[in-house]
Short mmCIF file of C-alpha atoms and ligand atoms in Angstrom, two decimals:
data_model
loop_
_atom_site.label_atom_id
_atom_site.label_comp_id
_atom_site.label_asym_id
_atom_site.label_seq_id
_atom_site.Cartn_x
_atom_site.Cartn_y
_atom_site.Cartn_z
CA MET A 1 93.02 96.62 73.60
CA SER A 2 92.45 100.40 73.82
CA HIS A 3 95.55 102.60 73.83
CA THR A 4 94.84 103.57 77.47
CA MET A 5 94.57 100.08 78.88
CA LEU A 6 96.92 98.10 81.06
CA GLN A 7 96.73 94.96 83.16
CA LEU A 8 96.60 95.22 86.92
CA ASN A 9 96.75 91.94 88.81
CA GLY A 10 95.32 90.26 85.72
CA MET A 11 92.45 92.76 85.27
CA HIS A 12 92.23 95.05 82.23
CA VAL A 13 91.89 98.64 83.45
CA LYS A 14 91.73 102.02 81.74
CA PHE A 15 93.95 104.92 82.66
CA GLU A 16 94.48 108.56 81.72
CA PRO A 17 97.81 109.62 80.22
CA GLY A 18 99.98 111.14 82.96
CA GLN A 19 98.66 108.91 85.74
CA SER A 20 101.11 106.92 87.83
CA ILE A 21 100.72 103.20 88.55
CA LEU A 22 99.68 104.24 92.07
CA ASP A 23 96.91 106.49 90.67
CA VAL A 24 95.60 103.71 88.44
CA ALA A 25 95.63 101.19 91.29
CA THR A 26 93.89 103.60 93.68
CA ASN A 27 91.21 104.36 91.09
CA SER A 28 90.69 100.63 90.62
CA GLY A 29 90.25 100.03 94.35
CA ILE A 30 93.61 98.27 94.76
CA GLU A 31 95.61 99.41 97.75
CA ILE A 32 99.35 99.82 97.35
CA PRO A 33 101.02 100.73 100.66
CA THR A 34 102.99 103.98 100.83
CA LEU A 35 104.95 105.83 103.49
CA CYS A 36 106.41 108.81 101.63
CA TYR A 37 103.64 109.58 99.14
CA LEU A 38 102.00 112.98 99.76
CA LYS A 39 99.05 113.75 97.52
CA GLU A 40 99.76 117.47 97.10
CA ALA A 41 103.47 117.07 96.32
CA ALA A 42 105.63 115.55 93.60
CA PRO A 43 106.21 111.80 94.14
CA THR A 44 109.71 110.89 95.23
CA GLY A 45 109.70 107.09 95.48
CA ALA A 46 111.85 107.52 98.60
CA CYS A 47 110.34 104.90 100.91
CA ARG A 48 110.22 101.99 98.40
CA MET A 49 107.05 100.64 100.05
CA CYS A 50 104.97 100.99 96.90
CA MET A 51 107.23 98.67 94.87
CA VAL A 52 105.32 96.63 92.30
CA GLU A 53 106.30 94.07 89.71
CA VAL A 54 106.04 95.09 86.04
CA ALA A 55 106.41 92.37 83.41
CA GLY A 56 109.68 92.86 81.52
CA ALA A 57 111.20 95.30 84.05
CA ARG A 58 114.56 94.24 85.50
CA SER A 59 113.66 95.22 89.06
CA LEU A 60 110.60 96.20 91.05
CA VAL A 61 109.44 99.77 90.37
CA ALA A 62 107.99 102.43 92.66
CA ALA A 63 104.28 102.75 91.82
CA CYS A 64 104.07 106.38 92.97
CA SER A 65 106.71 107.69 90.57
CA THR A 66 106.34 105.33 87.59
CA PRO A 67 103.96 106.53 84.88
CA ALA A 68 101.37 104.05 83.70
CA ALA A 69 102.00 102.96 80.12
CA GLU A 70 99.96 101.24 77.48
CA GLY A 71 99.99 97.48 77.71
CA MET A 72 101.85 97.33 81.05
CA GLU A 73 101.34 94.15 83.08
CA ILE A 74 101.56 95.04 86.76
CA TRP A 75 101.45 92.84 89.84
CA THR A 76 100.92 94.69 93.10
CA ASP A 77 100.74 91.77 95.49
CA SER A 78 103.06 89.04 94.19
CA GLU A 79 105.36 86.93 96.36
CA ARG A 80 108.34 88.98 95.16
CA VAL A 81 106.57 92.24 96.04
CA HIS A 82 105.69 90.90 99.49
CA ARG A 83 109.28 89.83 100.16
CA ALA A 84 110.58 93.28 99.18
CA ARG A 85 108.05 95.10 101.35
CA LYS A 86 108.76 92.89 104.36
CA LEU A 87 112.48 93.48 104.01
CA ASN A 88 111.88 97.20 103.72
CA ILE A 89 109.71 97.29 106.85
CA GLU A 90 112.31 95.32 108.81
CA LEU A 91 115.07 97.72 107.74
CA LEU A 92 112.96 100.71 108.78
CA LEU A 93 112.15 99.13 112.14
CA ALA A 94 115.85 98.45 112.72
CA SER A 95 116.80 101.99 111.74
CA GLY A 96 115.67 103.60 115.00
CA GLU A 97 113.83 103.39 118.30
CA HIS A 98 110.46 102.05 117.25
CA ASP A 99 109.25 101.24 120.76
CA CYS A 100 105.52 101.46 120.10
CA LEU A 101 104.39 101.08 123.73
CA VAL A 102 105.61 104.53 124.70
CA CYS A 103 105.21 106.27 121.35
CA GLU A 104 102.56 108.97 120.94
CA ALA A 105 101.85 107.64 117.44
CA ASN A 106 100.87 104.20 118.73
CA GLY A 107 97.60 103.39 116.96
CA ASN A 108 98.15 106.13 114.38
CA CYS A 109 101.41 105.00 112.77
CA ARG A 110 101.71 103.75 109.21
CA LEU A 111 104.89 101.82 109.94
CA GLN A 112 103.17 100.02 112.81
CA ASP A 113 100.17 99.25 110.57
CA LEU A 114 102.41 97.86 107.83
CA ALA A 115 104.45 95.76 110.27
CA TYR A 116 101.16 94.23 111.42
CA LYS A 117 99.77 93.79 107.91
CA TYR A 118 102.92 92.05 106.66
CA GLY A 119 103.28 89.93 109.79
CA ILE A 120 106.69 91.15 110.94
CA ILE A 121 107.23 89.03 114.04
CA GLN A 122 110.96 89.45 114.29
CA VAL A 123 113.41 91.94 112.85
CA ARG A 124 116.45 90.15 111.43
CA PHE A 125 118.76 93.17 111.66
CA PRO A 126 120.38 94.76 114.70
CA ARG A 127 118.95 98.09 115.75
CA SER A 128 121.10 101.00 114.54
CA PHE A 129 122.51 103.48 116.96
CA HIS A 130 120.91 106.83 116.32
CA PRO A 131 123.24 109.81 116.59
CA HIS A 132 120.84 112.76 116.80
CA GLN A 133 119.37 114.13 120.04
CA LYS A 134 115.66 114.62 120.48
CA GLU A 135 114.58 118.28 120.17
CA GLU A 136 112.13 119.51 122.78
CA GLU A 137 113.06 123.18 122.98
CA ASN A 138 109.97 124.78 121.49
CA PRO A 139 106.47 124.88 122.94
CA PHE A 140 104.75 123.16 120.01
CA ILE A 141 106.62 120.33 118.31
CA ILE A 142 108.83 117.50 119.54
CA ARG A 143 111.28 116.08 117.01
CA ASP A 144 112.44 112.55 117.79
CA PHE A 145 115.01 111.69 115.14
CA SER A 146 115.36 108.13 116.39
CA ARG A 147 111.86 107.43 115.08
CA CYS A 148 112.33 109.28 111.79
CA ILE A 149 112.23 106.99 108.73
CA LEU A 150 113.46 109.78 106.41
CA CYS A 151 110.40 109.50 104.23
CA GLY A 152 110.61 113.23 103.44
CA ARG A 153 106.90 113.96 103.81
CA CYS A 154 107.64 116.73 106.32
CA VAL A 155 110.12 118.34 103.91
CA GLN A 156 107.59 118.25 101.09
CA ALA A 157 104.81 119.58 103.31
CA CYS A 158 106.99 122.47 104.48
CA ASN A 159 108.46 123.30 101.07
CA GLU A 160 105.77 122.37 98.54
CA VAL A 161 102.50 122.56 100.46
CA MET A 162 103.04 125.41 102.93
CA VAL A 163 106.00 126.94 101.01
CA ASN A 164 107.73 127.92 104.25
CA ARG A 165 111.02 126.33 103.17
CA ALA A 166 112.19 125.84 106.74
CA ILE A 167 113.41 122.21 106.59
CA SER A 168 115.41 120.00 104.23
CA TYR A 169 117.58 116.87 104.22
CA GLY A 170 120.97 117.08 105.92
CA TYR A 171 124.08 114.91 106.38
CA ARG A 172 124.61 111.55 104.65
CA GLY A 173 124.34 107.80 105.21
CA SER A 174 123.57 106.69 108.76
CA HIS A 175 123.87 110.33 109.91
CA SER A 176 121.10 111.51 107.59
CA LYS A 177 118.68 113.82 109.29
CA ILE A 178 115.89 116.26 108.51
CA VAL A 179 117.39 119.63 109.35
CA ALA A 180 115.85 123.02 110.00
CA GLY A 181 117.96 125.77 108.38
CA THR A 182 121.60 124.90 108.88
CA ASP A 183 120.74 122.17 111.41
CA GLN A 184 119.29 124.55 113.96
CA SER A 185 116.41 123.94 116.30
CA TYR A 186 112.98 124.78 114.91
CA PHE A 187 112.96 127.70 117.31
CA ASP A 188 116.09 129.26 115.79
CA SER A 189 115.19 128.52 112.19
CA ASP A 190 112.68 130.00 109.72
CA CYS A 191 110.01 127.63 111.03
CA VAL A 192 106.68 129.40 111.60
CA PHE A 193 105.23 126.49 113.60
CA CYS A 194 102.35 125.82 111.27
CA GLY A 195 102.76 122.16 112.27
CA GLN A 196 102.12 120.85 108.77
CA CYS A 197 105.17 118.63 109.15
CA VAL A 198 103.56 117.05 112.20
CA GLN A 199 100.30 116.47 110.41
CA VAL A 200 101.96 114.52 107.58
CA CYS A 201 104.57 112.56 109.57
CA PRO A 202 103.51 108.90 109.17
CA VAL A 203 105.28 107.77 112.36
CA GLY A 204 106.02 109.22 115.80
CA ALA A 205 109.03 111.32 114.78
CA LEU A 206 107.11 114.60 114.98
CA VAL A 207 104.44 115.04 117.64
CA GLU A 208 102.50 117.90 119.16
CA ARG A 209 104.10 118.66 122.47
CA LYS A 210 100.83 119.55 124.19
CA SER A 211 99.07 116.36 123.12
CA ARG A 212 101.50 114.09 124.97
CA TYR A 213 99.84 112.08 127.74
CA ARG A 214 96.41 113.57 126.94
CA GLY A 215 95.06 110.33 125.50
CA ARG A 216 95.95 107.53 123.09
CA THR A 217 94.65 107.72 119.54
CA TRP A 218 91.88 105.19 120.11
CA GLU A 219 90.65 107.05 123.20
CA LEU A 220 90.15 110.35 121.39
CA LYS A 221 86.89 111.37 119.78
CA LYS A 222 87.14 113.45 116.60
CA VAL A 223 84.84 116.47 116.38
CA ARG A 224 84.75 118.54 113.21
CA THR A 225 84.52 122.30 113.56
CA THR A 226 85.50 125.64 112.02
CA CYS A 227 88.58 127.46 113.27
CA PRO A 228 87.56 130.29 115.63
CA TYR A 229 90.29 132.68 114.49
CA CYS A 230 90.26 134.62 111.20
CA GLY A 231 87.52 134.72 108.58
CA VAL A 232 89.08 132.07 106.27
CA GLY A 233 87.07 129.42 108.08
CA CYS A 234 89.56 126.53 108.04
CA GLN A 235 88.11 123.13 108.86
CA LEU A 236 89.49 121.41 111.96
CA TRP A 237 89.29 118.10 113.72
CA LEU A 238 89.30 118.51 117.47
CA HIS A 239 90.67 115.33 119.07
CA VAL A 240 88.84 115.28 122.39
CA ASN A 241 89.73 112.99 125.29
CA ASP A 242 87.29 111.33 127.71
CA GLU A 243 87.57 114.30 130.09
CA GLY A 244 86.18 116.51 127.32
CA ARG A 245 89.50 118.30 126.81
CA ILE A 246 91.13 118.89 123.46
CA ALA A 247 94.24 116.72 123.12
CA LYS A 248 95.21 118.08 119.72
CA VAL A 249 93.91 119.78 116.61
CA THR A 250 94.46 118.60 113.04
CA ALA A 251 93.24 119.91 109.70
CA VAL A 252 90.45 118.19 107.80
CA GLU A 253 92.39 116.63 104.90
CA ASP A 254 89.98 117.14 102.02
CA GLY A 255 87.84 119.94 103.41
CA ALA A 256 87.69 123.37 101.70
CA PRO A 257 89.04 125.98 102.14
CA ASN A 258 92.22 124.78 103.85
CA LYS A 259 92.50 121.27 102.35
CA GLY A 260 94.56 119.85 105.20
CA ARG A 261 96.56 122.97 105.99
CA LEU A 262 96.54 125.10 109.16
CA CYS A 263 98.45 128.03 110.61
CA VAL A 264 100.05 128.13 114.04
CA LYS A 265 96.96 129.66 115.65
CA GLY A 266 94.47 127.17 114.26
CA ARG A 267 96.62 124.17 115.14
CA PHE A 268 98.15 125.09 118.47
CA ALA A 269 96.43 128.11 120.03
CA TYR A 270 93.32 126.56 121.55
CA ASP A 271 94.22 126.79 125.25
CA PHE A 272 92.32 130.06 125.61
CA ILE A 273 89.07 128.10 125.82
CA TYR A 274 90.21 126.76 129.20
CA SER A 275 91.33 130.16 130.52
CA GLU A 276 90.00 131.19 133.93
CA ASP A 277 89.95 134.77 132.60
CA ARG A 278 87.30 134.13 129.98
CA LEU A 279 84.18 136.26 130.28
CA THR A 280 81.17 134.03 130.75
CA THR A 281 78.59 136.73 131.51
CA PRO A 282 78.09 140.38 130.41
CA LEU A 283 79.77 143.03 132.60
CA ILE A 284 78.39 146.53 133.21
CA LYS A 285 80.78 149.29 134.22
CA GLU A 286 79.91 150.97 137.49
CA GLY A 287 82.30 153.56 138.92
CA GLU A 288 85.82 152.20 138.56
CA GLY A 289 84.81 148.58 138.28
CA PHE A 290 82.50 146.14 136.51
CA ARG A 291 79.64 144.08 137.80
CA GLU A 292 78.11 140.96 136.31
CA ALA A 293 74.77 141.36 134.57
CA SER A 294 72.24 139.31 132.65
CA TRP A 295 72.09 139.50 128.84
CA ASP A 296 68.67 141.19 129.03
CA GLU A 297 69.96 143.92 131.32
CA ALA A 298 73.11 144.49 129.26
CA LEU A 299 71.28 144.63 125.92
CA ASP A 300 68.63 146.99 127.32
CA LEU A 301 71.38 149.29 128.55
CA VAL A 302 73.16 149.32 125.17
CA ALA A 303 69.90 149.99 123.32
CA THR A 304 69.05 152.88 125.68
CA LYS A 305 72.49 154.44 125.32
CA PHE A 306 72.45 154.12 121.52
CA THR A 307 69.03 155.77 121.39
CA GLU A 308 70.21 158.64 123.61
CA ILE A 309 73.36 159.22 121.52
CA LYS A 310 71.43 159.08 118.26
CA GLU A 311 68.80 161.58 119.47
CA LYS A 312 71.40 163.98 120.83
CA TYR A 313 74.19 163.77 118.17
CA GLY A 314 72.67 161.98 115.17
CA PRO A 315 73.29 158.40 113.89
CA ASP A 316 76.79 159.15 112.53
CA ALA A 317 77.99 159.60 116.10
CA ILE A 318 77.82 155.82 116.41
CA ALA A 319 80.16 153.32 114.70
CA GLY A 320 80.28 149.54 114.77
CA VAL A 321 83.25 147.19 114.43
CA SER A 322 82.26 143.57 114.07
CA CYS A 323 84.43 140.58 114.73
CA ALA A 324 86.30 138.95 111.86
CA ARG A 325 85.79 135.59 113.56
CA SER A 326 82.02 135.92 113.15
CA ILE A 327 80.19 133.89 110.58
CA ASN A 328 78.91 135.66 107.43
CA GLU A 329 75.34 135.68 108.72
CA ASP A 330 76.33 137.50 111.93
CA SER A 331 78.36 140.06 109.98
CA TYR A 332 75.40 140.61 107.64
CA GLN A 333 73.09 141.18 110.60
CA MET A 334 75.58 143.60 112.15
CA GLN A 335 75.67 145.85 109.06
CA LYS A 336 71.89 145.58 108.75
CA LEU A 337 71.51 146.75 112.35
CA PHE A 338 73.79 149.73 111.79
CA ARG A 339 72.49 150.77 108.37
CA SER A 340 68.75 150.08 108.75
CA VAL A 341 68.11 150.47 112.47
CA ILE A 342 70.70 152.98 113.66
CA GLY A 343 70.95 154.73 110.27
CA THR A 344 74.71 155.04 109.72
CA ASN A 345 77.21 153.55 107.29
CA ASN A 346 79.87 153.60 110.00
CA ILE A 347 80.35 149.85 110.02
CA ASP A 348 83.52 147.80 109.55
CA HIS A 349 85.15 144.68 110.91
CA CYS A 350 88.54 143.92 112.33
CA ALA A 351 90.46 142.33 109.46
CA ARG A 352 92.95 140.46 111.61
CA THR A 353 92.74 138.95 115.03
S1 LIG B 401 106.08 123.77 111.51
FE1 LIG B 401 105.58 124.47 109.43
S2 LIG B 401 107.26 125.88 108.95
FE2 LIG B 401 107.95 124.68 110.71
S3 LIG B 401 109.08 122.99 109.80
FE3 LIG B 401 106.98 122.26 110.11
S4 LIG B 401 105.96 122.68 108.14
FE4 LIG B 401 107.87 123.87 108.16
S1 LIG B 402 110.11 113.46 110.55
FE1 LIG B 402 108.39 112.13 109.94
S2 LIG B 402 107.70 112.99 107.98
FE2 LIG B 402 109.75 113.80 108.35
S3 LIG B 402 111.13 112.41 107.29
FE3 LIG B 402 111.00 111.71 109.41
S4 LIG B 402 109.37 110.18 109.40
FE4 LIG B 402 109.17 111.33 107.51
#
């Protein structure tokens, strides 16, 4: 046996030093269920869903936070593992108000998926009373603590991925809660409403306020696009309902450059596309007002005016400011137009929108 080999469900598999049991299983095509594991953050082993059996170990171990070791014999799907996972799912279901029918996460909830996968027909424990009020005071995010399973993914996303450090664990025992600042509302805390916590929440404890009642998960079509705001070019999924309206926006998990992250504008500020005030045709100023015009008429007018100004005052009397939201090719063409056609280096772009 090589020094980097172990046994996984009876198979001999190689691993790299530093990999966890979860990494080795994933690389070998074996699925170990997780609720708290967040790829970009340090594993915590908080949810206990990834428990596996290791020969010689006194108890089951968390696959996400246990390093793989030479000669280990691991069982990811044994009867004992199944029993532990089922118990865990039942305890989580009993810990709050997991009423799937009216939950926004219905169809996109890892707890629901696991309850189905492990055949949880009945929960043996009484449902706990949940002491914390729902928070609906801000325009972006609803926090429903009765559905929170305290997995900590939101805390890790806020602290380790976005480094906003707005939320953490608070209180103890049955009063445990994810708190913003000193248990303030998001609105009164240091939260910048990037919504990363919402993106990583595996259940319906954090949901986009605007997406409520705009369509169930299975009714929404995902369309990939580039964020229309700044020049970073973050990759988005638009979740579009059958009326053609955006129900919500999420980040593309593995897409460069944002790798699953978004800012408040990219995630929440898309309503402008439905604004009645949007310009849909060029406008030409006449007297005190504007009149609608065709693109041909408007472009001819601009070309004529530029030519007149250039002939009268020289090319440096003209300057161009291009839009930072434009794609590289458009920005290139803009500077080419100003330098080669108009003959001036007076060209810049607005750095921020
Ligand atoms: S919205 Fe962003 S800053 Fe606010 S709590 Fe969530 S992750 Fe942290
Ligand atoms: S709000 Fe969601 S992500 Fe945060 S601890 Fe609760 S269940 Fe986990």
